[in-house]
Coordinates of C-alpha atoms and ligand atoms in Angstrom, one line a residue:
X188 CA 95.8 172.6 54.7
X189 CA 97.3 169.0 55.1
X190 CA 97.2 168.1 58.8
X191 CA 101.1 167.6 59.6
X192 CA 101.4 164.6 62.4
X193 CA 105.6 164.6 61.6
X194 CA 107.6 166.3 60.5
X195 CA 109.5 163.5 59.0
X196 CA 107.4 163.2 56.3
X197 CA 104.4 160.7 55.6
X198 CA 105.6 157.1 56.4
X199 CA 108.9 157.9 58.5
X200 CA 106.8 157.9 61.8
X201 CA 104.5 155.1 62.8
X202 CA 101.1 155.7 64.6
X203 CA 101.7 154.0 67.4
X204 CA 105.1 156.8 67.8
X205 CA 102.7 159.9 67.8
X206 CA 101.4 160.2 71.6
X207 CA 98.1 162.6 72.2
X208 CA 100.5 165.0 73.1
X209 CA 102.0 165.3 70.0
X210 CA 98.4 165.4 68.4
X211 CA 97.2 167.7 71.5
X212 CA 100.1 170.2 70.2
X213 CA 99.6 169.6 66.5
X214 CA 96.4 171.1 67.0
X215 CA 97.6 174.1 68.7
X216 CA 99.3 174.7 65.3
X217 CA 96.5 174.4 63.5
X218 CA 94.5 176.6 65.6
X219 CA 97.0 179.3 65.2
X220 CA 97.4 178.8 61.2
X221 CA 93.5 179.0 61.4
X222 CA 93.6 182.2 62.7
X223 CA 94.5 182.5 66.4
X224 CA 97.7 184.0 65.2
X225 CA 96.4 187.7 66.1
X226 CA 95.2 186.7 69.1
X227 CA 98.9 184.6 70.0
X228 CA 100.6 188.2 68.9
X229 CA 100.4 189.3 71.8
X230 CA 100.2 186.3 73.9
X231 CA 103.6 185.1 76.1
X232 CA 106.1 182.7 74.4
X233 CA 104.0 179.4 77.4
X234 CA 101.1 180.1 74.3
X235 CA 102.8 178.9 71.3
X236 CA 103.5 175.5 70.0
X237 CA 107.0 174.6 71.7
X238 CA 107.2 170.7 70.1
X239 CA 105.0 170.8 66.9
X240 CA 106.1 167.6 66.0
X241 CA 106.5 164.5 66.5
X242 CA 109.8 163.7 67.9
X243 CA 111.2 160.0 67.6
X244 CA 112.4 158.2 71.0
X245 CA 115.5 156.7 71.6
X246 CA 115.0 153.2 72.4
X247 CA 118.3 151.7 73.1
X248 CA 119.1 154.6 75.4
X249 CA 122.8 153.7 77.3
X250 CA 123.0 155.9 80.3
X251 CA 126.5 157.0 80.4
X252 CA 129.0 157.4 83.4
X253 CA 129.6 160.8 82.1
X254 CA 126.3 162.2 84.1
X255 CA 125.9 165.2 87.0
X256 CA 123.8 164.1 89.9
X257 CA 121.8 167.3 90.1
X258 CA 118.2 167.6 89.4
X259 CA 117.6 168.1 85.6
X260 CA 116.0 171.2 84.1
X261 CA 112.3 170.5 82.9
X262 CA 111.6 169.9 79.6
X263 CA 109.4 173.0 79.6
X264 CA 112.4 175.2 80.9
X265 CA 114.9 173.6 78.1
X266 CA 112.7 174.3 75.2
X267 CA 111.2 177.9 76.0
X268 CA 114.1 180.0 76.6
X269 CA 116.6 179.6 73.9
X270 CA 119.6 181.3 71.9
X271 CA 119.0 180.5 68.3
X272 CA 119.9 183.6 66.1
X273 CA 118.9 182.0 63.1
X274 CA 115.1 182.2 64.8
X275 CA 115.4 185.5 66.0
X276 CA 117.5 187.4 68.6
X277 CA 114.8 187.0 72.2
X278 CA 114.4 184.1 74.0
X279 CA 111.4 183.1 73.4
X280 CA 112.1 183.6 69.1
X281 CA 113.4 180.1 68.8
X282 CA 110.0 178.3 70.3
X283 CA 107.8 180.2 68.5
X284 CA 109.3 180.6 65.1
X285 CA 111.5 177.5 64.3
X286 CA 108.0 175.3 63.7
X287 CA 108.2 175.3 60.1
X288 CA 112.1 174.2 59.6
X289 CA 112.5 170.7 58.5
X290 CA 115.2 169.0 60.1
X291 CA 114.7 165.8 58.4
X292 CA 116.2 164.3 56.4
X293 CA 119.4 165.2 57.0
X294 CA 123.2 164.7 56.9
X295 CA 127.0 166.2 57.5
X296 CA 129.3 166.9 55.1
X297 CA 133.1 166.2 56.8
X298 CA 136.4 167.1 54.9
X299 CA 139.5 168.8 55.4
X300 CA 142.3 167.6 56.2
X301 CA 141.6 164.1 56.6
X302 CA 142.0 160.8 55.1
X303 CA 138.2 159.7 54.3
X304 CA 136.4 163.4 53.6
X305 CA 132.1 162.1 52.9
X306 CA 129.1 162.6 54.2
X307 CA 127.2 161.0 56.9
X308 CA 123.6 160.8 57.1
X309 CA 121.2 161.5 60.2
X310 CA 119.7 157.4 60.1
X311 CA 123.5 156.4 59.5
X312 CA 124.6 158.7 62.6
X313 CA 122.5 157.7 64.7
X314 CA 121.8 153.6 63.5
X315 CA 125.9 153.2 63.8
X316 CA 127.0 154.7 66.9
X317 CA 125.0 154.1 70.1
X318 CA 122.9 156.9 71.7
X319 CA 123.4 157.5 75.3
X320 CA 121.7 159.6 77.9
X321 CA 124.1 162.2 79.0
X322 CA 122.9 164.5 82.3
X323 CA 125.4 167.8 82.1
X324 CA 125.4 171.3 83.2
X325 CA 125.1 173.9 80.6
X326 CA 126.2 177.4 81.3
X327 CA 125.1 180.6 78.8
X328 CA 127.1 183.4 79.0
X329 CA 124.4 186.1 80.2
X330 CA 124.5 183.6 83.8
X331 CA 121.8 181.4 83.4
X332 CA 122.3 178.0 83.4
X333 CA 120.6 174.4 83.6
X334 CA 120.9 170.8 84.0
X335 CA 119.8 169.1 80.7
X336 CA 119.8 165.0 79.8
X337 CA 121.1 165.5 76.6
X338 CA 120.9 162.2 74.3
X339 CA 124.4 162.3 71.8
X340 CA 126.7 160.3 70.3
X341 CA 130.3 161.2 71.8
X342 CA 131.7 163.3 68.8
X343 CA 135.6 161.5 68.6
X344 CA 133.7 157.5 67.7
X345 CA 132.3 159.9 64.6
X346 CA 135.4 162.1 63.7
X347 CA 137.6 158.5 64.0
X348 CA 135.6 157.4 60.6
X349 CA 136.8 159.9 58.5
X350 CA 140.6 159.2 60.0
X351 CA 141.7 163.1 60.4
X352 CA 145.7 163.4 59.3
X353 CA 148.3 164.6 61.7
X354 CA 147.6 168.2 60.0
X355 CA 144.0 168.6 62.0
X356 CA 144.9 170.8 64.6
X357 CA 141.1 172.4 64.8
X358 CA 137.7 170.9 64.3
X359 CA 135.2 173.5 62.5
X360 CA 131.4 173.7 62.2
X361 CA 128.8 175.1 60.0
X362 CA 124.7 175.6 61.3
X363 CA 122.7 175.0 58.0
X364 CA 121.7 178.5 55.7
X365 CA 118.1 178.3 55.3
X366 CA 116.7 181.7 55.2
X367 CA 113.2 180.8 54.1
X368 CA 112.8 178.6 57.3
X369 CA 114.7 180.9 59.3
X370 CA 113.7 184.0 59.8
X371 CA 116.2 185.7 61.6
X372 CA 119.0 184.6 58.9
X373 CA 116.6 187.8 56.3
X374 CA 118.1 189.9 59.0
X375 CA 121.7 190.6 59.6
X376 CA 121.7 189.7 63.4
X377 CA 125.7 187.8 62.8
X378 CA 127.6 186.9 59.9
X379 CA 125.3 184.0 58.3
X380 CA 125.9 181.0 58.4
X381 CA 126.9 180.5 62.3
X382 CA 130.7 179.3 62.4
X383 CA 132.7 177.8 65.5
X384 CA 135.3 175.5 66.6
X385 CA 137.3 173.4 68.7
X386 CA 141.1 172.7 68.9
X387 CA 141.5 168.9 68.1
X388 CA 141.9 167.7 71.5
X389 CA 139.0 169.6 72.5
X390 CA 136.8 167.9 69.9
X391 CA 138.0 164.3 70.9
X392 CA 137.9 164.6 74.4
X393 CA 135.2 161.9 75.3
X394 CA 132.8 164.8 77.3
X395 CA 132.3 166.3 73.6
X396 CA 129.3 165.3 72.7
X397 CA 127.1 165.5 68.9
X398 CA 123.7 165.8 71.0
X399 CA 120.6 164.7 68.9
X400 CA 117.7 164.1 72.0
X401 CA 117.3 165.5 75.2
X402 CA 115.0 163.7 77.7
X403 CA 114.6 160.4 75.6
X404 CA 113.6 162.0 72.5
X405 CA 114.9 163.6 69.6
X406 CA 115.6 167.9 69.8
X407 CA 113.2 170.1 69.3
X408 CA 113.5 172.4 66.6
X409 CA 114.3 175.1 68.9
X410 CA 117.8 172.9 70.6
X411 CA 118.9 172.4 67.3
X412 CA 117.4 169.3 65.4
X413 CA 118.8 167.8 64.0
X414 CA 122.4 167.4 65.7
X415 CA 124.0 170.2 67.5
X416 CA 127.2 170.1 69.3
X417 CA 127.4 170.6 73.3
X418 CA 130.3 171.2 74.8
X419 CA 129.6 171.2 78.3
X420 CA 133.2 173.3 80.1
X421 CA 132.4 176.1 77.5
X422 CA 130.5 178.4 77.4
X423 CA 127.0 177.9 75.6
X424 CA 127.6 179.5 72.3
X425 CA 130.2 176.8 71.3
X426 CA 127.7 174.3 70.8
X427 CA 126.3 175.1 67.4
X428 CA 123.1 174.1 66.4
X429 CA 121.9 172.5 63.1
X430 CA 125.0 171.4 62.1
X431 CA 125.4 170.4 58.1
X432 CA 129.4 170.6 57.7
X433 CA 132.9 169.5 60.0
X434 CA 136.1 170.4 58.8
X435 CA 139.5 169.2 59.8
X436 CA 141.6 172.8 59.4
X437 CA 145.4 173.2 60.3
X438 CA 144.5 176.8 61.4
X439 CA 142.4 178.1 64.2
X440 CA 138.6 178.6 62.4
X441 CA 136.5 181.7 62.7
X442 CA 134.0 181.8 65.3
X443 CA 131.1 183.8 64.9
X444 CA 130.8 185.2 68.5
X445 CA 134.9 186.4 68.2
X446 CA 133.6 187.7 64.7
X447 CA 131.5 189.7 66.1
X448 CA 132.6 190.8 69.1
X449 CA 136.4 189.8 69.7
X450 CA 136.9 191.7 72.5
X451 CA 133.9 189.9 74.5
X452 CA 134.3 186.4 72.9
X453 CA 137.7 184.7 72.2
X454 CA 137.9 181.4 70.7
X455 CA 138.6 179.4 73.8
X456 CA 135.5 180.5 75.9
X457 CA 135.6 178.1 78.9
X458 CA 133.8 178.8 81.5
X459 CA 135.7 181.0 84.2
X460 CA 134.6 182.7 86.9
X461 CA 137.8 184.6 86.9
X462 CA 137.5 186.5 83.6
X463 CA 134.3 189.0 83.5
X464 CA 132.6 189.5 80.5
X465 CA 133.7 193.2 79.8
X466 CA 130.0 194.3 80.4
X467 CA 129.6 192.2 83.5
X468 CA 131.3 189.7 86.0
X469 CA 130.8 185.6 85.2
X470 CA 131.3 184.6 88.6
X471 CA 127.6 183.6 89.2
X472 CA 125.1 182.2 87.7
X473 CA 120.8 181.4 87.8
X474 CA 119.6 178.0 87.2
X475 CA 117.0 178.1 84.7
X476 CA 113.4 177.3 86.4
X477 CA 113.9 178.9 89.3
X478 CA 112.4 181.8 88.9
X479 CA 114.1 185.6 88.3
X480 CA 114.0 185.5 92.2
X481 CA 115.9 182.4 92.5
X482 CA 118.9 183.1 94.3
X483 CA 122.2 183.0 92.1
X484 CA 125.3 180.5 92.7
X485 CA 128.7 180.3 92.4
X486 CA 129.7 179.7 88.6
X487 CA 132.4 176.9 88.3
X488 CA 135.6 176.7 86.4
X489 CA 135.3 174.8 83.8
X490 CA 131.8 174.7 84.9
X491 CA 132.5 172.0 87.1
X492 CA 134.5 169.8 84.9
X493 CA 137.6 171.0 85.8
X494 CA 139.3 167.8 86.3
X495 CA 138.3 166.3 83.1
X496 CA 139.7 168.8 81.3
X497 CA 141.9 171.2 83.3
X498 CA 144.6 169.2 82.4
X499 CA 143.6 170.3 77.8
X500 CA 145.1 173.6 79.1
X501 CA 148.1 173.1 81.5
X502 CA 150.2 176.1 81.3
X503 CA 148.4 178.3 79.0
X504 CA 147.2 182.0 80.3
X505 CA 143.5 181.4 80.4
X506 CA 142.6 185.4 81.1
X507 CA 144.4 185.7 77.8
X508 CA 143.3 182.8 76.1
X509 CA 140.1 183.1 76.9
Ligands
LIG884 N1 123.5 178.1 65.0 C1 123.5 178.6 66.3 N2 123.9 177.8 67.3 C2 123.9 178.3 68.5 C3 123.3 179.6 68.8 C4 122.8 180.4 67.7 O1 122.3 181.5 67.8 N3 122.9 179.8 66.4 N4 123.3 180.2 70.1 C5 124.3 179.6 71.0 C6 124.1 180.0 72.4 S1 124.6 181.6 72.8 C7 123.6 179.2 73.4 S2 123.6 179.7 75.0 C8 123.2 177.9 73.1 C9 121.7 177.7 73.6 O2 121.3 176.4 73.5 P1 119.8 176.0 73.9 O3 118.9 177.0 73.3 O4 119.6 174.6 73.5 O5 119.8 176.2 75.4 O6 123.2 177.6 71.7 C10 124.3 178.1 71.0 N5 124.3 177.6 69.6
LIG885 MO1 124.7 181.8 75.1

């Protein structure tokens, strides 16, 4: 078995990139190809290799005004305890079985209606429009929540190249269909590929952000390498992971969540305390890391951006628009 030290293929990643813990974790993967797997069966999600590759750094980091001064997340809590369907439907699914996908290389179909449809590749994306370090809350809808220093590329300086027509009204994404590097998309958990979207003015507000790092370095597998969307006032199933195609639409998009539940999901989802879930209320929340003990607080509107963005939705029923 060829020992993998990237996953970007021999030659994309210099020596000098790979640091011991990268190697230290590469050999966890070995072990457990080797054998170890019956043992790590029944061994906790802490066991498995979280980052089994080599992730690039961002260099060039520009730490943006557009940060939260709370106390990020650690690394650890951000990359153990995920929602990736594609990966399976528990938390711990996405650390221990997205090893094997290949995010790189890769690249993003855009079309609709707009005036320059193409394609843009990962190296272009992230070579022609400047990374910066981004600290912002992130809320899930089952209450937990954390502080994460996402590294992204503000998604309107990206949409602006293909020139969208005054008949883009809605933004829609696509997650990549790859069912033999992801397991749970051999299983009928949702409607395959994952779908969502974003009224226009929602996609170019400047908080949107096409998130390809979090602390310095590129996403794990697991946050959804290589580019995934976070929209930080919604809730967290907005921002798709493993994004291969935008489309300018007139028409609102289907969304997988409202697919699949419409009475629990609508196709606004921002955060608001005021509107419980059907099944439970969404006026608190758990910061992730602090334990199932640690005490709960009060869930924001908007989750905390509401003056960035209260202002998108001025006038508009948002218990019924929700
Ligand atoms: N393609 C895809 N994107 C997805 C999901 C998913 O299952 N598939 N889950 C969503 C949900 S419910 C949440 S809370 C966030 C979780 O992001 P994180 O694992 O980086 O915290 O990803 C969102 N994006
Ligand atoms: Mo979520």
């Amino acid at each position: 078995m060829p020992i993998r030290t990237s996953r970007h293929g021999p030659g994309r990643i210099r020596p000098s990139e790979i640091t011991p813990k990268d190697v230290w974790l590469d050999r966890r993967t070995l072990l457990r190809n080797a054998g170890f797997g019956l043992a790590a069966l029944a061994a906790p999600a802490a066991f498995w290799p979280r980052l089994a590759h080599a992730r690039r750094k961002f260099d060039d980091l520009v730490k943006s005004k557009w940060t939260v001064d709370e106390e990020p997340t650690s690394l650890d809590d951000i990359t153990s305890y995920n929602n990736f369907y594609e990966f399976g439907t528990g938390k711990g699914d996405p650390a221990r079985y997205s090893g094997d996908f290949k995010p790189l290389p890769w690249s993003i179909r855009v079309g609709g209606e707009c005036e320059k449809p193409g394609v843009i590749d990962y190296e272009d994306l992230i070579g022609s429009f400047g990374v910066e370090e981004r600290v912002y809350r992130f809320r899930c809808v089952e209450a937990w929540s954390m502080i994460v220093p996402w590294a992204g590329i503000q998604l309107d300086r990206v949409l602006a190249r293909f020139q969208p027509t005054s008949k883009a009204k809605y933004v829609a994404f696509e997650t990549v269909y790859r069912p033999e590097e992801m397991r749970g998309q051999q299983r009928g958990f949702l409607d395959w590929p994952y779908v969502e979207g974003l009224r226009i003015d929602e996609a170019m507000h400047p908080l949107t952000l096409l998130a390809v790092g979090i602390y310095g370095e590129e996403l794990p597998n697991q946050n959804g390498a290589p580019v995934r969307l976070v929209v930080p006032w919604k809730y967290g199933y907005k921002s798709i992971k493993s994004i291969v195609s935008i489309t300018f639409t007139e028409t609102e998009p289907p969304t997988t969540w409202n697919i699949q539940a419409p009475h629990e999901y609508g196709f606004y989802s921002n955060v608001n305390p005021e509107r419980s879930h059907p099944r439970w209320s969404q006026a608190r929340e758990r910061r992730l890391g602090g334990g199932l003990f640690a005490k709960k607080i009060a869930t924001l509107k908007f989750n905390g951006y509401e003056e960035e963005v209260g202002p998108l939705y001025a006038g508009m029923d948002l218990i019924r628009h929700h």
